[in-house]
Coordinates of C-alpha atoms and ligand atoms in Angstrom, one line a residue:
X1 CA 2.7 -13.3 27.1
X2 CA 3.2 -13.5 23.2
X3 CA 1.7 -11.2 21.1
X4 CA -0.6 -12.3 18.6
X5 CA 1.0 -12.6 15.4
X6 CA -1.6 -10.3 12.7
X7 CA -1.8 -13.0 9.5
X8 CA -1.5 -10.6 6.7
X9 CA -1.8 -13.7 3.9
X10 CA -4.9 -14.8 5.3
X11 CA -6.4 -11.4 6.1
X12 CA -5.5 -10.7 2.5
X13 CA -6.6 -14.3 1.1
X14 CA -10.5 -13.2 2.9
X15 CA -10.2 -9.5 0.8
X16 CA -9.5 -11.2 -3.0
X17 CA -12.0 -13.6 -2.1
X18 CA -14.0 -10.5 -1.2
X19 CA -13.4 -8.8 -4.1
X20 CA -13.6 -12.5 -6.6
X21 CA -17.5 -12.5 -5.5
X22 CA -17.9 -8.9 -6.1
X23 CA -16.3 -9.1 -9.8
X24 CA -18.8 -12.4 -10.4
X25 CA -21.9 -10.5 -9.1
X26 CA -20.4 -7.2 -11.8
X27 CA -19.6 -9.6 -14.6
X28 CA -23.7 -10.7 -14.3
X29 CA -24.3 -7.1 -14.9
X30 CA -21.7 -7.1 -18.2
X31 CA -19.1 -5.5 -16.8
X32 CA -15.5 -7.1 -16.5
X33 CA -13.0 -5.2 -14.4
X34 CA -9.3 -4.3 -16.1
X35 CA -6.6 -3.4 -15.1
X36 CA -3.8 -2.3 -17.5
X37 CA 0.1 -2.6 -16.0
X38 CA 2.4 -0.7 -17.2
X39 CA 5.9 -1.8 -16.7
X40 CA 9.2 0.4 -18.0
X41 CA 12.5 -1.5 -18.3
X42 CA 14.2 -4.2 -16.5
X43 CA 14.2 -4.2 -12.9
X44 CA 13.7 -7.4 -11.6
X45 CA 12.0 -6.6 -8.4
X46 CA 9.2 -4.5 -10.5
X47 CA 9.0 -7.8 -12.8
X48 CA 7.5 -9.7 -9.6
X49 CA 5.7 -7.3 -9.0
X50 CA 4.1 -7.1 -11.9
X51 CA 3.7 -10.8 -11.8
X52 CA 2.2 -11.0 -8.5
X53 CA -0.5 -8.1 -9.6
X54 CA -1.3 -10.0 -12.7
X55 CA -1.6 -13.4 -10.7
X56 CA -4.1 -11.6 -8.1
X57 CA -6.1 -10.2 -11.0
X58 CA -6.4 -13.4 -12.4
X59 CA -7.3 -15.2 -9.0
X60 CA -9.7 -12.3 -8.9
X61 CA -11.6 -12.6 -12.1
X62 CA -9.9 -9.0 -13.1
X63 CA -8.4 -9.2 -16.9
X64 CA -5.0 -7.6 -17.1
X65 CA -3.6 -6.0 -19.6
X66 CA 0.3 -5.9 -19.7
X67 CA 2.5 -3.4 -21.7
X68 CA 5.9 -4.0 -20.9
X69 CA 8.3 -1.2 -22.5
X70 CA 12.3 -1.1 -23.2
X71 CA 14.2 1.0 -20.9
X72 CA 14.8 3.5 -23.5
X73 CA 10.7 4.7 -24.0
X74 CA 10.8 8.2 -23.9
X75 CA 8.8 10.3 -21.7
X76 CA 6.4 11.1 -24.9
X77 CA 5.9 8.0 -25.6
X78 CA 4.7 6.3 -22.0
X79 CA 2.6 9.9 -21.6
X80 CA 0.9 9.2 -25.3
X81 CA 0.2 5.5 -23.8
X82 CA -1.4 6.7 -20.7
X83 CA -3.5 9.3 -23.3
X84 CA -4.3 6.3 -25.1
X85 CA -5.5 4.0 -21.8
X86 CA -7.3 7.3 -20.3
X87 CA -9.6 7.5 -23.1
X88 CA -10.1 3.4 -23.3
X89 CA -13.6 2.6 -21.9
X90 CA -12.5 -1.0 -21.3
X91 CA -9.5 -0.1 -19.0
X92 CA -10.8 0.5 -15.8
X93 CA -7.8 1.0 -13.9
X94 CA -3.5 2.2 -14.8
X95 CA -0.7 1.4 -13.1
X96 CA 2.8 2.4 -14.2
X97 CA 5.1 0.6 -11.9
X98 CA 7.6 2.8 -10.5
X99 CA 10.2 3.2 -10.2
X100 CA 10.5 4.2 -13.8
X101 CA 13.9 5.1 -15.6
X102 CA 15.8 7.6 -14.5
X103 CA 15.2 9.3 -17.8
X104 CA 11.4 9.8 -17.2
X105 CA 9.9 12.1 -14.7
X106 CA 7.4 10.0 -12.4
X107 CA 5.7 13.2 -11.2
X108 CA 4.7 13.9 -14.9
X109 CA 3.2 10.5 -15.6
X110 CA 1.2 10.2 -12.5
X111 CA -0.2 14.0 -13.4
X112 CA -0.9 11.8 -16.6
X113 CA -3.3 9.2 -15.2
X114 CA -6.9 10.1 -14.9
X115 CA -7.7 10.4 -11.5
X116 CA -10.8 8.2 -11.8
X117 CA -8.7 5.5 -13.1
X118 CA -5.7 6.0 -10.5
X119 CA -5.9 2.7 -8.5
X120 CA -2.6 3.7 -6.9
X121 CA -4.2 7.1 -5.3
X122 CA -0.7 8.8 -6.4
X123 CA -2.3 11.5 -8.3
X124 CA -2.7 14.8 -6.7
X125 CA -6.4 14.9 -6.7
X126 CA -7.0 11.9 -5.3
X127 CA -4.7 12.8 -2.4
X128 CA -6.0 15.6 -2.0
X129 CA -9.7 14.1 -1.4
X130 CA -8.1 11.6 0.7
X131 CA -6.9 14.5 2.6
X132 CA -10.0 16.6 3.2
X133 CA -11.8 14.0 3.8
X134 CA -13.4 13.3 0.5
X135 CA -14.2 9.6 -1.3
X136 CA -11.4 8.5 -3.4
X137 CA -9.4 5.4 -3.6
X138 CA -7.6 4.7 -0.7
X139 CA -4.1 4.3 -1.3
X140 CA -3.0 0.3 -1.2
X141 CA 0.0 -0.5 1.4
X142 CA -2.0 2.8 4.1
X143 CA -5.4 0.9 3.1
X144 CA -4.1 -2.4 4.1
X145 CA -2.5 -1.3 7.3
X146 CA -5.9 0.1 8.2
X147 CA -7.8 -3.5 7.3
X148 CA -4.8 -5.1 9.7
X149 CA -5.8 -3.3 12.2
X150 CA -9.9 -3.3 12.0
X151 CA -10.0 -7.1 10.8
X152 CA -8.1 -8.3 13.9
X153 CA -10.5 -6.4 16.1
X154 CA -9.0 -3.5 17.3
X155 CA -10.3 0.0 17.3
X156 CA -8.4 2.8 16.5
X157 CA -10.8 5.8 18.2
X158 CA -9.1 7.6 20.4
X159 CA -5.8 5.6 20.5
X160 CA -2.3 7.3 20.8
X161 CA -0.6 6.4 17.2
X162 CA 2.6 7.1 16.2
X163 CA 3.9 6.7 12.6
X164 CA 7.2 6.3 12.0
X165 CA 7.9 7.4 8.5
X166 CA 6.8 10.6 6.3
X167 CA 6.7 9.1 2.8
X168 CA 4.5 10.4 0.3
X169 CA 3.2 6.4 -0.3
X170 CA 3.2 5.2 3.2
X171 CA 3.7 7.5 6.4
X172 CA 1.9 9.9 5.4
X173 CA -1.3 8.5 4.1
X174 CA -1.3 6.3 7.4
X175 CA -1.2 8.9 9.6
X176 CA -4.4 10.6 7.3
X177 CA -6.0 7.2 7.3
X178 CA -5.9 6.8 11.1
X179 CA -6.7 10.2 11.5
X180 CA -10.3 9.7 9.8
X181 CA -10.9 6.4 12.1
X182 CA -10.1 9.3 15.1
X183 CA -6.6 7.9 16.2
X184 CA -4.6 10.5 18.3
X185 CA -1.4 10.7 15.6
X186 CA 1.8 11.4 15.8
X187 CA 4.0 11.3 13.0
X188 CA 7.9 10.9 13.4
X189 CA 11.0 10.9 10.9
X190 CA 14.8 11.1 10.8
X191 CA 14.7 14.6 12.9
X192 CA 12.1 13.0 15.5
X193 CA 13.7 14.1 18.8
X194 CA 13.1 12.1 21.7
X195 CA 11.7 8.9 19.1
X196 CA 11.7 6.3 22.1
X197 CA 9.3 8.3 24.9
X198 CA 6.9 9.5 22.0
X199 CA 6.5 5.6 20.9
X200 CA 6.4 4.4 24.7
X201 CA 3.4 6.2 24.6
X202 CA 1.4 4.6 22.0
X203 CA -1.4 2.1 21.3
X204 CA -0.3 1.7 18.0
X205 CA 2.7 1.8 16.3
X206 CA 3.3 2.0 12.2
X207 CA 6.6 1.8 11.0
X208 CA 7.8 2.7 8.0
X209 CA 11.4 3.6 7.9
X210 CA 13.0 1.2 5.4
X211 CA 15.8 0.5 8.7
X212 CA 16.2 -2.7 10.4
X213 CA 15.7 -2.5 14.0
X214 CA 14.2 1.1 14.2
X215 CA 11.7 -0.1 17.1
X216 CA 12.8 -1.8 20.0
X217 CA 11.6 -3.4 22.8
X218 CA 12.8 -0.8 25.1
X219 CA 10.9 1.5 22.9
X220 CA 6.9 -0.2 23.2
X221 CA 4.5 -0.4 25.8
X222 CA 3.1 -3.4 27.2
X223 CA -0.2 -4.3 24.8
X224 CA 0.8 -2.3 21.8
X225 CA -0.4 -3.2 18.3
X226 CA 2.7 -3.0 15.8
X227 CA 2.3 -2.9 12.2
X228 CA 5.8 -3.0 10.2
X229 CA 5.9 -1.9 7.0
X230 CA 9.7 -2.6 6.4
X231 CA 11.3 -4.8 3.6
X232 CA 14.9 -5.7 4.1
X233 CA 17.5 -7.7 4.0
X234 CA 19.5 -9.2 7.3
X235 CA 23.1 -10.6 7.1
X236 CA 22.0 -14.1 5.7
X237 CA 19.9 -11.8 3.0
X238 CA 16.7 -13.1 4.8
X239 CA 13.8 -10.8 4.4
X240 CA 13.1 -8.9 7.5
X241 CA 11.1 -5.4 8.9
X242 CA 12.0 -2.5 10.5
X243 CA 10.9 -3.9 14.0
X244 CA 13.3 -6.3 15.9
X245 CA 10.3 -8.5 15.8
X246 CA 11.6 -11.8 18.2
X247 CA 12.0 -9.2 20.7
X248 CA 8.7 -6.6 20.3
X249 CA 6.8 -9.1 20.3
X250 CA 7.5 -10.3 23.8
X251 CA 5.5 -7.0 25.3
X252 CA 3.6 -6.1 22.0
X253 CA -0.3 -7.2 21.9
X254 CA -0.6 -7.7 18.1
X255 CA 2.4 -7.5 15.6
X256 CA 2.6 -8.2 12.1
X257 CA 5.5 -9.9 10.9
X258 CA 7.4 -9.7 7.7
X259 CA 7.5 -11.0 5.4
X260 CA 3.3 -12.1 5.4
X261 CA 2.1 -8.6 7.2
X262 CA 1.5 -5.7 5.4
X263 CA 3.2 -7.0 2.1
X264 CA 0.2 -9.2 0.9
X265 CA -2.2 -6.4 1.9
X266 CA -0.5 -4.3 -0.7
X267 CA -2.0 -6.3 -4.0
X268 CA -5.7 -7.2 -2.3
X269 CA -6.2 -3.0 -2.1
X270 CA -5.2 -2.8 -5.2
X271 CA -7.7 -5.4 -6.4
X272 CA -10.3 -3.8 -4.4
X273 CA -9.6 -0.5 -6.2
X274 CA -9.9 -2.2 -9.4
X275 CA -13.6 -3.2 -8.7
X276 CA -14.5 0.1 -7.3
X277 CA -12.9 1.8 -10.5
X278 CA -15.0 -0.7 -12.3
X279 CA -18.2 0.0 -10.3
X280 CA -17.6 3.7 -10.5
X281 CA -17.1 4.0 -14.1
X282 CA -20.5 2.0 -14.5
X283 CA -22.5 4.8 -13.5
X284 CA -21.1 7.3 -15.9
Ligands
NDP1 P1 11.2 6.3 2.4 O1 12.6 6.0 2.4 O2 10.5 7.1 1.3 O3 10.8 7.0 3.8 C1 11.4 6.6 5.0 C2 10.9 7.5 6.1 O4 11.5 7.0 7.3 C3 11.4 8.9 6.0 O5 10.3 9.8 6.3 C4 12.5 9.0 7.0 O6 12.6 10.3 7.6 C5 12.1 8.0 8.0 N1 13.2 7.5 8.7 C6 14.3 6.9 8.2 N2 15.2 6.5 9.2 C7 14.6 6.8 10.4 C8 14.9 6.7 11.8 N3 16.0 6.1 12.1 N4 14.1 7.2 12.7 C9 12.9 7.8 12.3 N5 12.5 7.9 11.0 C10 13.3 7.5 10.1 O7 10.5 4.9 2.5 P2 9.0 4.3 2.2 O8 8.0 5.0 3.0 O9 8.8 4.3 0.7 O10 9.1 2.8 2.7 C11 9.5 2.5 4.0 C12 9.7 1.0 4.1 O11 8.5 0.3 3.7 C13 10.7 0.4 3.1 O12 11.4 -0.6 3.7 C14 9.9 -0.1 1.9 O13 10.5 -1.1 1.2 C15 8.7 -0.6 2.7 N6 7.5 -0.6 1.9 C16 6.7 -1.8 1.9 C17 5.6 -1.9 1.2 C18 4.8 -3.1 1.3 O14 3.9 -3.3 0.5 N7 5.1 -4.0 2.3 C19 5.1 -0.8 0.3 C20 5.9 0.4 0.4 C21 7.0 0.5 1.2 P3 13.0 11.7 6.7 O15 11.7 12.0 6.0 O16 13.4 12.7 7.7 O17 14.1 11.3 5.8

């Protein structure tokens, strides 16, 4: 049998809406989420993303703010803008979209951001509390993987998972995230001995490698979930996943498929992270 195919547009459609009602009820109370966007340079893949951020804060009822900066901003200056938008009551939430010019250390700039208005969770603190267990932003692609997962019904307590993937932004904040909802994790990378037996093991499957084809069928149980993460590019210059998706998802019993899995998830945590900035900041 077919796996069922895990709708990441619709699943993510249901969380704006979500957080669009949430953002009315705030505005009744006076306040009006914001989100300032950063964006450094050219690149035209962090243009869309910009775009698609501003579009889901505007579909949201979230104002955006946009500073868009020439590739040649010095470090000083982006750091004395962040100073600026840490100290800005109004701005409830920065992101600087990476990646930023080559020129600019992205490790000093996230240090930068004031944790409480870190929608991203890249700073250190906030990854820490996401680590021992603390409340703190979740970070947006992990997040979403986790609302995949719960949304279409399965639970993750005491299910074999195996990550694929040690990234500071996505393997490794999965493999915390299904930790706390008391998944059995594994977490596996480029030196992973052995990769195929420890997936044909698992319940669940997250795969974030950036490789086409890193899980195949050979390598997945009969009735396991599979969440890819992956954005590539095939031969024809198609968009496809890290997962040889016709053919997992002939045993799989969930898969997400890409593009319209995880990628849409991405943006609707970040919206919900600009509301709970928004709510958070109320109280102080
Ligand atoms: P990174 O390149 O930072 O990390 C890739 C990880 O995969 C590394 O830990 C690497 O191991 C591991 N790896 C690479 N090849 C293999 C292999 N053959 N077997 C096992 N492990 C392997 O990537 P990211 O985590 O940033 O992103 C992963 C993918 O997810 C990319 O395609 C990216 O575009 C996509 N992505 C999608 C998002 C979305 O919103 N849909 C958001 C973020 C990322 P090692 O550490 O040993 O090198």
């Amino acid at each position: 049998m077919s796996a069922k195919i895990i709708d990441g547009k619709a699943i993510s459609l249901d969380i704006k809406q979500e957080v669009k009602k949430q953002t009315e009820q705030l505005k009744q109370k006076g306040i009006t989420p914001c989100l300032a966007v950063v964006l450094v340079g050219e690149d035209s893949a962090s243009k869309v993303y910009v775009n698609n951020k501003k579009k889901a804060c505007d579909f949201c009822g979230i104002t955006s703010i946009s500073y868009e900066l020439p590739e040649s901003t010095k470090e000083s200056e982006l750091l004395e803008l962040i100073k600026k938008l840490n100290q800005d009551k109004s701005i409830n939430g920065i992101l600087v979209q990476l990646p930023l010019p080559k020129h600019i250390n992205e490790n000093h700039i996230i240090l930068a951001i004031s944790p409480q208005k870190d929608v991203d969770c890249f700073h250190p603190q906030n990854v820490g509390t996401l680590y021992t267990g603390g409340k703190c932003f979740l970070p947006c692609t992990p997040a979403g993987i986790l609302e995949l997962i719960q949304r279409s019904g399965y639970d993750i307590t005491a299910k074999e998972c195996v990550v694929i993937g040690r990234s500071n932004i996505v393997g490794k904040p999965v493999a915390m995230l299904l930790l706390r909802e008391n998944g059995t994790v594994t977490i596996c990378h480029s030196k992973t001995k052995n990769l195929h037996d420890i997936c044909k093991r698992a319940d669940i499957i997250v795969v974030a490698t950036g490789k086409r084809n890193t899980l195949t069928r050979d390598m997945v149980k009969q009735g396991a979930i599979i969440i890819d993460v992956g954005m590539n590019r095939n031969e024809e210059g198609k968009l496809c996943g890290d997962v040889d998706f016709e053919n997992v998802k002939e045993v799989a019993r969930a898969i997400t498929p890409v593009p319209g899995g995880v990628g849409p998830m991405t943006i609707a945590m970040l919206m919900k992270n600009c509301l709970t900035a928004a709510e958070l900041q109320s109280y102080c």
